[in-house]
Amino acid sequence: MRTVIKSGIAQVMKRIMGVFVLLWMTGLQVAAQPGEVEMADKLREDGKIWVVVGVILIIFAGIILYLIRLDAKISKLEKQVKQG
């Protein structure tokens, strides 16, 4: 049972890492774009950029928790199907 849980967690972590790598690469492309972004500059000046960062982190944390719970439920259903 522990190996099933460990393999399920490993699969979820691989998916999460894949999403982070994709987002990181997208961020690199955006950061490489020349020019000024007035909205971002204004948010930095007002200190509101941290609100944006916080909201994004909360959203990602929710998605990660959802995926972990979903994986646990799927693993439980797979175990029930194998048993009976």
PDB file of N, CA, C and O in Angstrom:
ATOM      1  N   MET A   1       0.832  -1.192   0.000  1.00  0.00           N
ATOM      2  CA  MET A   1       0.000   0.000   0.000  1.00  0.00           C
ATOM      3  C   MET A   1       0.873   1.251   0.000  1.00  0.00           C
ATOM      4  O   MET A   1       0.568   2.207  -0.681  1.00  0.00           O
ATOM      5  N   ARG A   2       1.948   1.219   0.767  1.00  0.00           N
ATOM      6  CA  ARG A   2       2.817   2.394   0.826  1.00  0.00           C
ATOM      7  C   ARG A   2       3.478   2.658  -0.511  1.00  0.00           C
ATOM      8  O   ARG A   2       3.697   3.801  -0.874  1.00  0.00           O
ATOM      9  N   THR A   3       3.801   1.581  -1.239  1.00  0.00           N
ATOM     10  CA  THR A   3       4.427   1.794  -2.547  1.00  0.00           C
ATOM     11  C   THR A   3       3.446   2.436  -3.515  1.00  0.00           C
ATOM     12  O   THR A   3       3.844   3.242  -4.351  1.00  0.00           O
ATOM     13  N   VAL A   4       2.165   2.079  -3.379  1.00  0.00           N
ATOM     14  CA  VAL A   4       1.142   2.697  -4.238  1.00  0.00           C
ATOM     15  C   VAL A   4       1.026   4.177  -3.917  1.00  0.00           C
ATOM     16  O   VAL A   4       0.964   5.014  -4.813  1.00  0.00           O
ATOM     17  N   ILE A   5       1.032   4.512  -2.643  1.00  0.00           N
ATOM     18  CA  ILE A   5       0.934   5.910  -2.231  1.00  0.00           C
ATOM     19  C   ILE A   5       2.171   6.669  -2.685  1.00  0.00           C
ATOM     20  O   ILE A   5       2.078   7.771  -3.221  1.00  0.00           O
ATOM     21  N   LYS A   6       3.355   6.065  -2.483  1.00  0.00           N
ATOM     22  CA  LYS A   6       4.587   6.726  -2.886  1.00  0.00           C
ATOM     23  C   LYS A   6       4.637   6.937  -4.387  1.00  0.00           C
ATOM     24  O   LYS A   6       5.060   7.983  -4.859  1.00  0.00           O
ATOM     25  N   SER A   7       4.192   5.930  -5.161  1.00  0.00           N
ATOM     26  CA  SER A   7       4.216   6.091  -6.616  1.00  0.00           C
ATOM     27  C   SER A   7       3.191   7.128  -7.057  1.00  0.00           C
ATOM     28  O   SER A   7       3.437   7.886  -7.994  1.00  0.00           O
ATOM     29  N   GLY A   8       2.063   7.193  -6.372  1.00  0.00           N
ATOM     30  CA  GLY A   8       1.051   8.203  -6.692  1.00  0.00           C
ATOM     31  C   GLY A   8       1.549   9.604  -6.395  1.00  0.00           C
ATOM     32  O   GLY A   8       1.364  10.522  -7.192  1.00  0.00           O
ATOM     33  N   ILE A   9       2.218   9.755  -5.257  1.00  0.00           N
ATOM     34  CA  ILE A   9       2.773  11.055  -4.900  1.00  0.00           C
ATOM     35  C   ILE A   9       3.872  11.429  -5.878  1.00  0.00           C
ATOM     36  O   ILE A   9       3.978  12.583  -6.295  1.00  0.00           O
ATOM     37  N   ALA A  10       4.670  10.446  -6.287  1.00  0.00           N
ATOM     38  CA  ALA A  10       5.745  10.719  -7.240  1.00  0.00           C
ATOM     39  C   ALA A  10       5.168  11.196  -8.571  1.00  0.00           C
ATOM     40  O   ALA A  10       5.709  12.122  -9.190  1.00  0.00           O
ATOM     41  N   GLN A  11       4.078  10.593  -9.002  1.00  0.00           N
ATOM     42  CA  GLN A  11       3.452  11.009 -10.258  1.00  0.00           C
ATOM     43  C   GLN A  11       2.917  12.432 -10.155  1.00  0.00           C
ATOM     44  O   GLN A  11       3.077  13.226 -11.075  1.00  0.00           O
ATOM     45  N   VAL A  12       2.306  12.750  -9.037  1.00  0.00           N
ATOM     46  CA  VAL A  12       1.776  14.103  -8.850  1.00  0.00           C
ATOM     47  C   VAL A  12       2.914  15.111  -8.828  1.00  0.00           C
ATOM     48  O   VAL A  12       2.835  16.180  -9.443  1.00  0.00           O
ATOM     49  N   MET A  13       3.992  14.777  -8.142  1.00  0.00           N
ATOM     50  CA  MET A  13       5.136  15.688  -8.071  1.00  0.00           C
ATOM     51  C   MET A  13       5.759  15.896  -9.442  1.00  0.00           C
ATOM     52  O   MET A  13       6.172  17.004  -9.777  1.00  0.00           O
ATOM     53  N   LYS A  14       5.810  14.841 -10.264  1.00  0.00           N
ATOM     54  CA  LYS A  14       6.333  14.986 -11.625  1.00  0.00           C
ATOM     55  C   LYS A  14       5.455  15.934 -12.431  1.00  0.00           C
ATOM     56  O   LYS A  14       5.947  16.765 -13.178  1.00  0.00           O
ATOM     57  N   ARG A  15       4.155  15.798 -12.279  1.00  0.00           N
ATOM     58  CA  ARG A  15       3.232  16.685 -12.995  1.00  0.00           C
ATOM     59  C   ARG A  15       3.398  18.129 -12.539  1.00  0.00           C
ATOM     60  O   ARG A  15       3.411  19.058 -13.342  1.00  0.00           O
ATOM     61  N   ILE A  16       3.507  18.307 -11.228  1.00  0.00           N
ATOM     62  CA  ILE A  16       3.676  19.649 -10.683  1.00  0.00           C
ATOM     63  C   ILE A  16       4.975  20.269 -11.182  1.00  0.00           C
ATOM     64  O   ILE A  16       5.008  21.432 -11.593  1.00  0.00           O
ATOM     65  N   MET A  17       6.041  19.500 -11.169  1.00  0.00           N
ATOM     66  CA  MET A  17       7.330  20.012 -11.646  1.00  0.00           C
ATOM     67  C   MET A  17       7.251  20.366 -13.133  1.00  0.00           C
ATOM     68  O   MET A  17       7.821  21.364 -13.569  1.00  0.00           O
ATOM     69  N   GLY A  18       6.533  19.562 -13.896  1.00  0.00           N
ATOM     70  CA  GLY A  18       6.356  19.863 -15.317  1.00  0.00           C
ATOM     71  C   GLY A  18       5.635  21.187 -15.522  1.00  0.00           C
ATOM     72  O   GLY A  18       6.014  21.989 -16.375  1.00  0.00           O
ATOM     73  N   VAL A  19       4.618  21.430 -14.724  1.00  0.00           N
ATOM     74  CA  VAL A  19       3.876  22.688 -14.821  1.00  0.00           C
ATOM     75  C   VAL A  19       4.774  23.860 -14.431  1.00  0.00           C
ATOM     76  O   VAL A  19       4.788  24.899 -15.104  1.00  0.00           O
ATOM     77  N   PHE A  20       5.549  23.701 -13.359  1.00  0.00           N
ATOM     78  CA  PHE A  20       6.445  24.778 -12.939  1.00  0.00           C
ATOM     79  C   PHE A  20       7.506  25.080 -13.990  1.00  0.00           C
ATOM     80  O   PHE A  20       7.824  26.236 -14.241  1.00  0.00           O
ATOM     81  N   VAL A  21       8.052  24.038 -14.604  1.00  0.00           N
ATOM     82  CA  VAL A  21       9.055  24.251 -15.657  1.00  0.00           C
ATOM     83  C   VAL A  21       8.423  24.994 -16.831  1.00  0.00           C
ATOM     84  O   VAL A  21       9.016  25.933 -17.380  1.00  0.00           O
ATOM     85  N   LEU A  22       7.217  24.602 -17.198  1.00  0.00           N
ATOM     86  CA  LEU A  22       6.522  25.278 -18.294  1.00  0.00           C
ATOM     87  C   LEU A  22       6.280  26.744 -17.965  1.00  0.00           C
ATOM     88  O   LEU A  22       6.538  27.635 -18.785  1.00  0.00           O
ATOM     89  N   LEU A  23       5.812  27.009 -16.758  1.00  0.00           N
ATOM     90  CA  LEU A  23       5.566  28.390 -16.350  1.00  0.00           C
ATOM     91  C   LEU A  23       6.860  29.194 -16.266  1.00  0.00           C
ATOM     92  O   LEU A  23       6.904  30.366 -16.637  1.00  0.00           O
ATOM     93  N   TRP A  24       7.921  28.560 -15.789  1.00  0.00           N
ATOM     94  CA  TRP A  24       9.213  29.229 -15.685  1.00  0.00           C
ATOM     95  C   TRP A  24       9.725  29.609 -17.068  1.00  0.00           C
ATOM     96  O   TRP A  24      10.181  30.725 -17.272  1.00  0.00           O
ATOM     97  N   MET A  25       9.604  28.691 -18.016  1.00  0.00           N
ATOM     98  CA  MET A  25      10.075  28.984 -19.374  1.00  0.00           C
ATOM     99  C   MET A  25       9.228  30.081 -20.014  1.00  0.00           C
ATOM    100  O   MET A  25       9.748  30.937 -20.728  1.00  0.00           O
ATOM    101  N   THR A  26       7.935  30.068 -19.752  1.00  0.00           N
ATOM    102  CA  THR A  26       7.068  31.125 -20.261  1.00  0.00           C
ATOM    103  C   THR A  26       7.466  32.463 -19.647  1.00  0.00           C
ATOM    104  O   THR A  26       7.522  33.475 -20.342  1.00  0.00           O
ATOM    105  N   GLY A  27       7.769  32.450 -18.367  1.00  0.00           N
ATOM    106  CA  GLY A  27       8.217  33.671 -17.694  1.00  0.00           C
ATOM    107  C   GLY A  27       9.514  34.196 -18.269  1.00  0.00           C
ATOM    108  O   GLY A  27       9.709  35.406 -18.387  1.00  0.00           O
ATOM    109  N   LEU A  28      10.408  33.292 -18.634  1.00  0.00           N
ATOM    110  CA  LEU A  28      11.667  33.725 -19.244  1.00  0.00           C
ATOM    111  C   LEU A  28      11.418  34.415 -20.576  1.00  0.00           C
ATOM    112  O   LEU A  28      12.049  35.417 -20.892  1.00  0.00           O
ATOM    113  N   GLN A  29      10.499  33.885 -21.341  1.00  0.00           N
ATOM    114  CA  GLN A  29      10.194  34.500 -22.630  1.00  0.00           C
ATOM    115  C   GLN A  29       9.574  35.881 -22.436  1.00  0.00           C
ATOM    116  O   GLN A  29       9.890  36.811 -23.152  1.00  0.00           O
ATOM    117  N   VAL A  30       8.703  35.990 -21.466  1.00  0.00           N
ATOM    118  CA  VAL A  30       8.065  37.277 -21.205  1.00  0.00           C
ATOM    119  C   VAL A  30       9.096  38.283 -20.699  1.00  0.00           C
ATOM    120  O   VAL A  30       9.097  39.450 -21.093  1.00  0.00           O
ATOM    121  N   ALA A  31       9.986  37.831 -19.839  1.00  0.00           N
ATOM    122  CA  ALA A  31      11.001  38.723 -19.295  1.00  0.00           C
ATOM    123  C   ALA A  31      11.981  39.184 -20.366  1.00  0.00           C
ATOM    124  O   ALA A  31      12.572  40.260 -20.256  1.00  0.00           O
ATOM    125  N   ALA A  32      12.146  38.402 -21.396  1.00  0.00           N
ATOM    126  CA  ALA A  32      13.092  38.746 -22.457  1.00  0.00           C
ATOM    127  C   ALA A  32      12.513  39.755 -23.442  1.00  0.00           C
ATOM    128  O   ALA A  32      13.229  40.260 -24.303  1.00  0.00           O
ATOM    129  N   GLN A  33      11.240  40.058 -23.325  1.00  0.00           N
ATOM    130  CA  GLN A  33      10.609  41.000 -24.247  1.00  0.00           C
ATOM    131  C   GLN A  33      11.102  42.415 -23.944  1.00  0.00           C
ATOM    132  O   GLN A  33      11.094  42.845 -22.798  1.00  0.00           O
ATOM    133  N   PRO A  34      11.527  43.136 -24.973  1.00  0.00           N
ATOM    134  CA  PRO A  34      11.985  44.510 -24.747  1.00  0.00           C
ATOM    135  C   PRO A  34      10.809  45.461 -24.510  1.00  0.00           C
ATOM    136  O   PRO A  34       9.678  45.168 -24.876  1.00  0.00           O
ATOM    137  N   GLY A  35      11.118  46.590 -23.916  1.00  0.00           N
ATOM    138  CA  GLY A  35      10.082  47.597 -23.714  1.00  0.00           C
ATOM    139  C   GLY A  35       9.676  47.695 -22.264  1.00  0.00           C
ATOM    140  O   GLY A  35      10.083  46.917 -21.417  1.00  0.00           O
ATOM    141  N   GLU A  36       8.865  48.704 -21.998  1.00  0.00           N
ATOM    142  CA  GLU A  36       8.400  48.933 -20.640  1.00  0.00           C
ATOM    143  C   GLU A  36       6.954  48.503 -20.498  1.00  0.00           C
ATOM    144  O   GLU A  36       6.170  48.608 -21.428  1.00  0.00           O
ATOM    145  N   VAL A  37       6.640  48.053 -19.329  1.00  0.00           N
ATOM    146  CA  VAL A  37       5.275  47.666 -19.014  1.00  0.00           C
ATOM    147  C   VAL A  37       4.779  48.641 -17.958  1.00  0.00           C
ATOM    148  O   VAL A  37       5.182  48.571 -16.797  1.00  0.00           O
ATOM    149  N   GLU A  38       3.930  49.545 -18.366  1.00  0.00           N
ATOM    150  CA  GLU A  38       3.489  50.619 -17.470  1.00  0.00           C
ATOM    151  C   GLU A  38       2.693  50.086 -16.285  1.00  0.00           C
ATOM    152  O   GLU A  38       2.841  50.568 -15.166  1.00  0.00           O
ATOM    153  N   MET A  39       1.851  49.080 -16.550  1.00  0.00           N
ATOM    154  CA  MET A  39       1.022  48.560 -15.479  1.00  0.00           C
ATOM    155  C   MET A  39       1.901  47.934 -14.385  1.00  0.00           C
ATOM    156  O   MET A  39       1.681  48.169 -13.196  1.00  0.00           O
ATOM    157  N   ALA A  40       2.895  47.150 -14.786  1.00  0.00           N
ATOM    158  CA  ALA A  40       3.777  46.521 -13.804  1.00  0.00           C
ATOM    159  C   ALA A  40       4.564  47.566 -13.027  1.00  0.00           C
ATOM    160  O   ALA A  40       4.750  47.435 -11.812  1.00  0.00           O
ATOM    161  N   ASP A  41       5.023  48.596 -13.713  1.00  0.00           N
ATOM    162  CA  ASP A  41       5.754  49.661 -13.027  1.00  0.00           C
ATOM    163  C   ASP A  41       4.869  50.357 -11.994  1.00  0.00           C
ATOM    164  O   ASP A  41       5.303  50.639 -10.878  1.00  0.00           O
ATOM    165  N   LYS A  42       3.641  50.622 -12.371  1.00  0.00           N
ATOM    166  CA  LYS A  42       2.695  51.270 -11.457  1.00  0.00           C
ATOM    167  C   LYS A  42       2.415  50.382 -10.233  1.00  0.00           C
ATOM    168  O   LYS A  42       2.374  50.866  -9.095  1.00  0.00           O
ATOM    169  N   LEU A  43       2.237  49.060 -10.483  1.00  0.00           N
ATOM    170  CA  LEU A  43       1.986  48.143  -9.367  1.00  0.00           C
ATOM    171  C   LEU A  43       3.184  48.083  -8.431  1.00  0.00           C
ATOM    172  O   LEU A  43       3.028  48.021  -7.209  1.00  0.00           O
ATOM    173  N   ARG A  44       4.383  48.117  -8.989  1.00  0.00           N
ATOM    174  CA  ARG A  44       5.590  48.103  -8.149  1.00  0.00           C
ATOM    175  C   ARG A  44       5.688  49.375  -7.320  1.00  0.00           C
ATOM    176  O   ARG A  44       6.040  49.334  -6.142  1.00  0.00           O
ATOM    177  N   GLU A  45       5.396  50.501  -7.943  1.00  0.00           N
ATOM    178  CA  GLU A  45       5.471  51.781  -7.232  1.00  0.00           C
ATOM    179  C   GLU A  45       4.495  51.828  -6.062  1.00  0.00           C
ATOM    180  O   GLU A  45       4.818  52.333  -4.988  1.00  0.00           O
ATOM    181  N   ASP A  46       3.293  51.312  -6.284  1.00  0.00           N
ATOM    182  CA  ASP A  46       2.257  51.348  -5.244  1.00  0.00           C
ATOM    183  C   ASP A  46       2.417  50.232  -4.218  1.00  0.00           C
ATOM    184  O   ASP A  46       1.712  50.213  -3.211  1.00  0.00           O
ATOM    185  N   GLY A  47       3.315  49.285  -4.489  1.00  0.00           N
ATOM    186  CA  GLY A  47       3.491  48.151  -3.589  1.00  0.00           C
ATOM    187  C   GLY A  47       2.414  47.094  -3.741  1.00  0.00           C
ATOM    188  O   GLY A  47       2.324  46.170  -2.934  1.00  0.00           O
ATOM    189  N   LYS A  48       1.601  47.208  -4.761  1.00  0.00           N
ATOM    190  CA  LYS A  48       0.509  46.254  -4.961  1.00  0.00           C
ATOM    191  C   LYS A  48       0.959  45.000  -5.699  1.00  0.00           C
ATOM    192  O   LYS A  48       0.195  44.045  -5.802  1.00  0.00           O
ATOM    193  N   ILE A  49       2.184  44.995  -6.192  1.00  0.00           N
ATOM    194  CA  ILE A  49       2.679  43.822  -6.906  1.00  0.00           C
ATOM    195  C   ILE A  49       2.683  42.606  -5.979  1.00  0.00           C
ATOM    196  O   ILE A  49       2.471  41.477  -6.405  1.00  0.00           O
ATOM    197  N   TRP A  50       2.887  42.860  -4.670  1.00  0.00           N
ATOM    198  CA  TRP A  50       2.906  41.750  -3.717  1.00  0.00           C
ATOM    199  C   TRP A  50       1.518  41.148  -3.539  1.00  0.00           C
ATOM    200  O   TRP A  50       1.384  39.960  -3.236  1.00  0.00           O
ATOM    201  N   VAL A  51       0.493  41.941  -3.725  1.00  0.00           N
ATOM    202  CA  VAL A  51      -0.874  41.409  -3.686  1.00  0.00           C
ATOM    203  C   VAL A  51      -1.085  40.471  -4.859  1.00  0.00           C
ATOM    204  O   VAL A  51      -1.632  39.369  -4.723  1.00  0.00           O
ATOM    205  N   VAL A  52      -0.611  40.880  -6.024  1.00  0.00           N
ATOM    206  CA  VAL A  52      -0.726  40.044  -7.223  1.00  0.00           C
ATOM    207  C   VAL A  52       0.044  38.744  -7.025  1.00  0.00           C
ATOM    208  O   VAL A  52      -0.466  37.657  -7.314  1.00  0.00           O
ATOM    209  N   VAL A  53       1.270  38.846  -6.532  1.00  0.00           N
ATOM    210  CA  VAL A  53       2.088  37.658  -6.289  1.00  0.00           C
ATOM    211  C   VAL A  53       1.409  36.749  -5.273  1.00  0.00           C
ATOM    212  O   VAL A  53       1.362  35.519  -5.448  1.00  0.00           O
ATOM    213  N   GLY A  54       0.864  37.312  -4.226  1.00  0.00           N
ATOM    214  CA  GLY A  54       0.171  36.524  -3.203  1.00  0.00           C
ATOM    215  C   GLY A  54      -1.034  35.783  -3.753  1.00  0.00           C
ATOM    216  O   GLY A  54      -1.235  34.600  -3.453  1.00  0.00           O
ATOM    217  N   VAL A  55      -1.819  36.457  -4.567  1.00  0.00           N
ATOM    218  CA  VAL A  55      -3.000  35.818  -5.159  1.00  0.00           C
ATOM    219  C   VAL A  55      -2.577  34.674  -6.070  1.00  0.00           C
ATOM    220  O   VAL A  55      -3.166  33.586  -6.036  1.00  0.00           O
ATOM    221  N   ILE A  56      -1.548  34.891  -6.861  1.00  0.00           N
ATOM    222  CA  ILE A  56      -1.066  33.836  -7.758  1.00  0.00           C
ATOM    223  C   ILE A  56      -0.568  32.634  -6.949  1.00  0.00           C
ATOM    224  O   ILE A  56      -0.864  31.478  -7.286  1.00  0.00           O
ATOM    225  N   LEU A  57       0.165  32.894  -5.863  1.00  0.00           N
ATOM    226  CA  LEU A  57       0.651  31.800  -5.020  1.00  0.00           C
ATOM    227  C   LEU A  57      -0.499  31.030  -4.374  1.00  0.00           C
ATOM    228  O   LEU A  57      -0.453  29.801  -4.279  1.00  0.00           O
ATOM    229  N   ILE A  58      -1.518  31.738  -3.935  1.00  0.00           N
ATOM    230  CA  ILE A  58      -2.680  31.070  -3.339  1.00  0.00           C
ATOM    231  C   ILE A  58      -3.381  30.196  -4.368  1.00  0.00           C
ATOM    232  O   ILE A  58      -3.773  29.058  -4.073  1.00  0.00           O
ATOM    233  N   ILE A  59      -3.524  30.698  -5.575  1.00  0.00           N
ATOM    234  CA  ILE A  59      -4.165  29.921  -6.639  1.00  0.00           C
ATOM    235  C   ILE A  59      -3.358  28.663  -6.931  1.00  0.00           C
ATOM    236  O   ILE A  59      -3.912  27.552  -7.030  1.00  0.00           O
ATOM    237  N   PHE A  60      -2.034  28.802  -7.073  1.00  0.00           N
ATOM    238  CA  PHE A  60      -1.205  27.628  -7.347  1.00  0.00           C
ATOM    239  C   PHE A  60      -1.230  26.640  -6.186  1.00  0.00           C
ATOM    240  O   PHE A  60      -1.260  25.428  -6.406  1.00  0.00           O
ATOM    241  N   ALA A  61      -1.220  27.122  -4.970  1.00  0.00           N
ATOM    242  CA  ALA A  61      -1.290  26.231  -3.809  1.00  0.00           C
ATOM    243  C   ALA A  61      -2.608  25.457  -3.824  1.00  0.00           C
ATOM    244  O   ALA A  61      -2.629  24.251  -3.547  1.00  0.00           O
ATOM    245  N   GLY A  62      -3.696  26.133  -4.170  1.00  0.00           N
ATOM    246  CA  GLY A  62      -4.987  25.455  -4.268  1.00  0.00           C
ATOM    247  C   GLY A  62      -4.997  24.396  -5.338  1.00  0.00           C
ATOM    248  O   GLY A  62      -5.528  23.293  -5.144  1.00  0.00           O
ATOM    249  N   ILE A  63      -4.392  24.689  -6.481  1.00  0.00           N
ATOM    250  CA  ILE A  63      -4.325  23.708  -7.562  1.00  0.00           C
ATOM    251  C   ILE A  63      -3.498  22.498  -7.136  1.00  0.00           C
ATOM    252  O   ILE A  63      -3.882  21.351  -7.384  1.00  0.00           O
ATOM    253  N   ILE A  64      -2.378  22.746  -6.474  1.00  0.00           N
ATOM    254  CA  ILE A  64      -1.523  21.645  -6.024  1.00  0.00           C
ATOM    255  C   ILE A  64      -2.251  20.778  -5.009  1.00  0.00           C
ATOM    256  O   ILE A  64      -2.237  19.547  -5.107  1.00  0.00           O
ATOM    257  N   LEU A  65      -2.921  21.405  -4.038  1.00  0.00           N
ATOM    258  CA  LEU A  65      -3.679  20.635  -3.050  1.00  0.00           C
ATOM    259  C   LEU A  65      -4.799  19.838  -3.716  1.00  0.00           C
ATOM    260  O   LEU A  65      -5.044  18.674  -3.356  1.00  0.00           O
ATOM    261  N   TYR A  66      -5.458  20.430  -4.685  1.00  0.00           N
ATOM    262  CA  TYR A  66      -6.524  19.735  -5.410  1.00  0.00           C
ATOM    263  C   TYR A  66      -5.958  18.507  -6.123  1.00  0.00           C
ATOM    264  O   TYR A  66      -6.547  17.425  -6.077  1.00  0.00           O
ATOM    265  N   LEU A  67      -4.812  18.661  -6.795  1.00  0.00           N
ATOM    266  CA  LEU A  67      -4.213  17.540  -7.507  1.00  0.00           C
ATOM    267  C   LEU A  67      -3.788  16.423  -6.558  1.00  0.00           C
ATOM    268  O   LEU A  67      -3.958  15.240  -6.868  1.00  0.00           O
ATOM    269  N   ILE A  68      -3.261  16.789  -5.409  1.00  0.00           N
ATOM    270  CA  ILE A  68      -2.850  15.770  -4.434  1.00  0.00           C
ATOM    271  C   ILE A  68      -4.069  15.012  -3.915  1.00  0.00           C
ATOM    272  O   ILE A  68      -4.058  13.774  -3.832  1.00  0.00           O
ATOM    273  N   ARG A  69      -5.136  15.736  -3.592  1.00  0.00           N
ATOM    274  CA  ARG A  69      -6.364  15.072  -3.119  1.00  0.00           C
ATOM    275  C   ARG A  69      -6.971  14.202  -4.204  1.00  0.00           C
ATOM    276  O   ARG A  69      -7.431  13.091  -3.938  1.00  0.00           O
ATOM    277  N   LEU A  70      -6.967  14.702  -5.429  1.00  0.00           N
ATOM    278  CA  LEU A  70      -7.511  13.941  -6.550  1.00  0.00           C
ATOM    279  C   LEU A  70      -6.710  12.662  -6.762  1.00  0.00           C
ATOM    280  O   LEU A  70      -7.285  11.589  -6.992  1.00  0.00           O
ATOM    281  N   ASP A  71      -5.399  12.752  -6.669  1.00  0.00           N
ATOM    282  CA  ASP A  71      -4.559  11.573  -6.825  1.00  0.00           C
ATOM    283  C   ASP A  71      -4.844  10.553  -5.728  1.00  0.00           C
ATOM    284  O   ASP A  71      -4.902   9.352  -5.992  1.00  0.00           O
ATOM    285  N   ALA A  72      -5.040  11.024  -4.513  1.00  0.00           N
ATOM    286  CA  ALA A  72      -5.346  10.111  -3.408  1.00  0.00           C
ATOM    287  C   ALA A  72      -6.683   9.403  -3.646  1.00  0.00           C
ATOM    288  O   ALA A  72      -6.797   8.192  -3.417  1.00  0.00           O
ATOM    289  N   LYS A  73      -7.662  10.137  -4.115  1.00  0.00           N
ATOM    290  CA  LYS A  73      -8.976   9.531  -4.375  1.00  0.00           C
ATOM    291  C   LYS A  73      -8.888   8.514  -5.510  1.00  0.00           C
ATOM    292  O   LYS A  73      -9.490   7.438  -5.442  1.00  0.00           O
ATOM    293  N   ILE A  74      -8.144   8.847  -6.547  1.00  0.00           N
ATOM    294  CA  ILE A  74      -7.995   7.925  -7.677  1.00  0.00           C
ATOM    295  C   ILE A  74      -7.256   6.670  -7.239  1.00  0.00           C
ATOM    296  O   ILE A  74      -7.625   5.554  -7.619  1.00  0.00           O
ATOM    297  N   SER A  75      -6.218   6.826  -6.435  1.00  0.00           N
ATOM    298  CA  SER A  75      -5.481   5.682  -5.920  1.00  0.00           C
ATOM    299  C   SER A  75      -6.387   4.780  -5.087  1.00  0.00           C
ATOM    300  O   SER A  75      -6.318   3.562  -5.182  1.00  0.00           O
ATOM    301  N   LYS A  76      -7.237   5.384  -4.281  1.00  0.00           N
ATOM    302  CA  LYS A  76      -8.165   4.630  -3.451  1.00  0.00           C
ATOM    303  C   LYS A  76      -9.145   3.846  -4.332  1.00  0.00           C
ATOM    304  O   LYS A  76      -9.400   2.668  -4.087  1.00  0.00           O
ATOM    305  N   LEU A  77      -9.644   4.487  -5.388  1.00  0.00           N
ATOM    306  CA  LEU A  77     -10.569   3.803  -6.288  1.00  0.00           C
ATOM    307  C   LEU A  77      -9.857   2.662  -7.038  1.00  0.00           C
ATOM    308  O   LEU A  77     -10.437   1.586  -7.234  1.00  0.00           O
ATOM    309  N   GLU A  78      -8.631   2.893  -7.447  1.00  0.00           N
ATOM    310  CA  GLU A  78      -7.867   1.845  -8.137  1.00  0.00           C
ATOM    311  C   GLU A  78      -7.662   0.643  -7.211  1.00  0.00           C
ATOM    312  O   GLU A  78      -7.758  -0.497  -7.639  1.00  0.00           O
ATOM    313  N   LYS A  79      -7.383   0.927  -5.962  1.00  0.00           N
ATOM    314  CA  LYS A  79      -7.192  -0.144  -4.980  1.00  0.00           C
ATOM    315  C   LYS A  79      -8.483  -0.957  -4.798  1.00  0.00           C
ATOM    316  O   LYS A  79      -8.456  -2.183  -4.748  1.00  0.00           O
ATOM    317  N   GLN A  80      -9.618  -0.256  -4.744  1.00  0.00           N
ATOM    318  CA  GLN A  80     -10.910  -0.940  -4.596  1.00  0.00           C
ATOM    319  C   GLN A  80     -11.214  -1.791  -5.820  1.00  0.00           C
ATOM    320  O   GLN A  80     -11.740  -2.897  -5.697  1.00  0.00           O
ATOM    321  N   VAL A  81     -10.876  -1.309  -6.995  1.00  0.00           N
ATOM    322  CA  VAL A  81     -11.135  -2.062  -8.220  1.00  0.00           C
ATOM    323  C   VAL A  81     -10.270  -3.320  -8.258  1.00  0.00           C
ATOM    324  O   VAL A  81     -10.738  -4.399  -8.652  1.00  0.00           O
ATOM    325  N   LYS A  82      -9.024  -3.220  -7.844  1.00  0.00           N
ATOM    326  CA  LYS A  82      -8.124  -4.379  -7.824  1.00  0.00           C
ATOM    327  C   LYS A  82      -8.582  -5.421  -6.823  1.00  0.00           C
ATOM    328  O   LYS A  82      -8.447  -6.624  -7.063  1.00  0.00           O
ATOM    329  N   GLN A  83      -9.156  -4.993  -5.705  1.00  0.00           N
ATOM    330  CA  GLN A  83      -9.583  -5.907  -4.661  1.00  0.00           C
ATOM    331  C   GLN A  83     -10.912  -6.599  -5.007  1.00  0.00           C
ATOM    332  O   GLN A  83     -11.161  -7.705  -4.597  1.00  0.00           O
ATOM    333  N   GLY A  84     -11.726  -5.912  -5.734  1.00  0.00           N
ATOM    334  CA  GLY A  84     -13.018  -6.530  -5.838  1.00  0.00           C
ATOM    335  C   GLY A  84     -13.763  -6.377  -7.047  1.00  0.00           C
ATOM    336  O   GLY A  84     -14.699  -6.878  -7.396  1.00  0.00           O
TER     337      GLY A  84
END
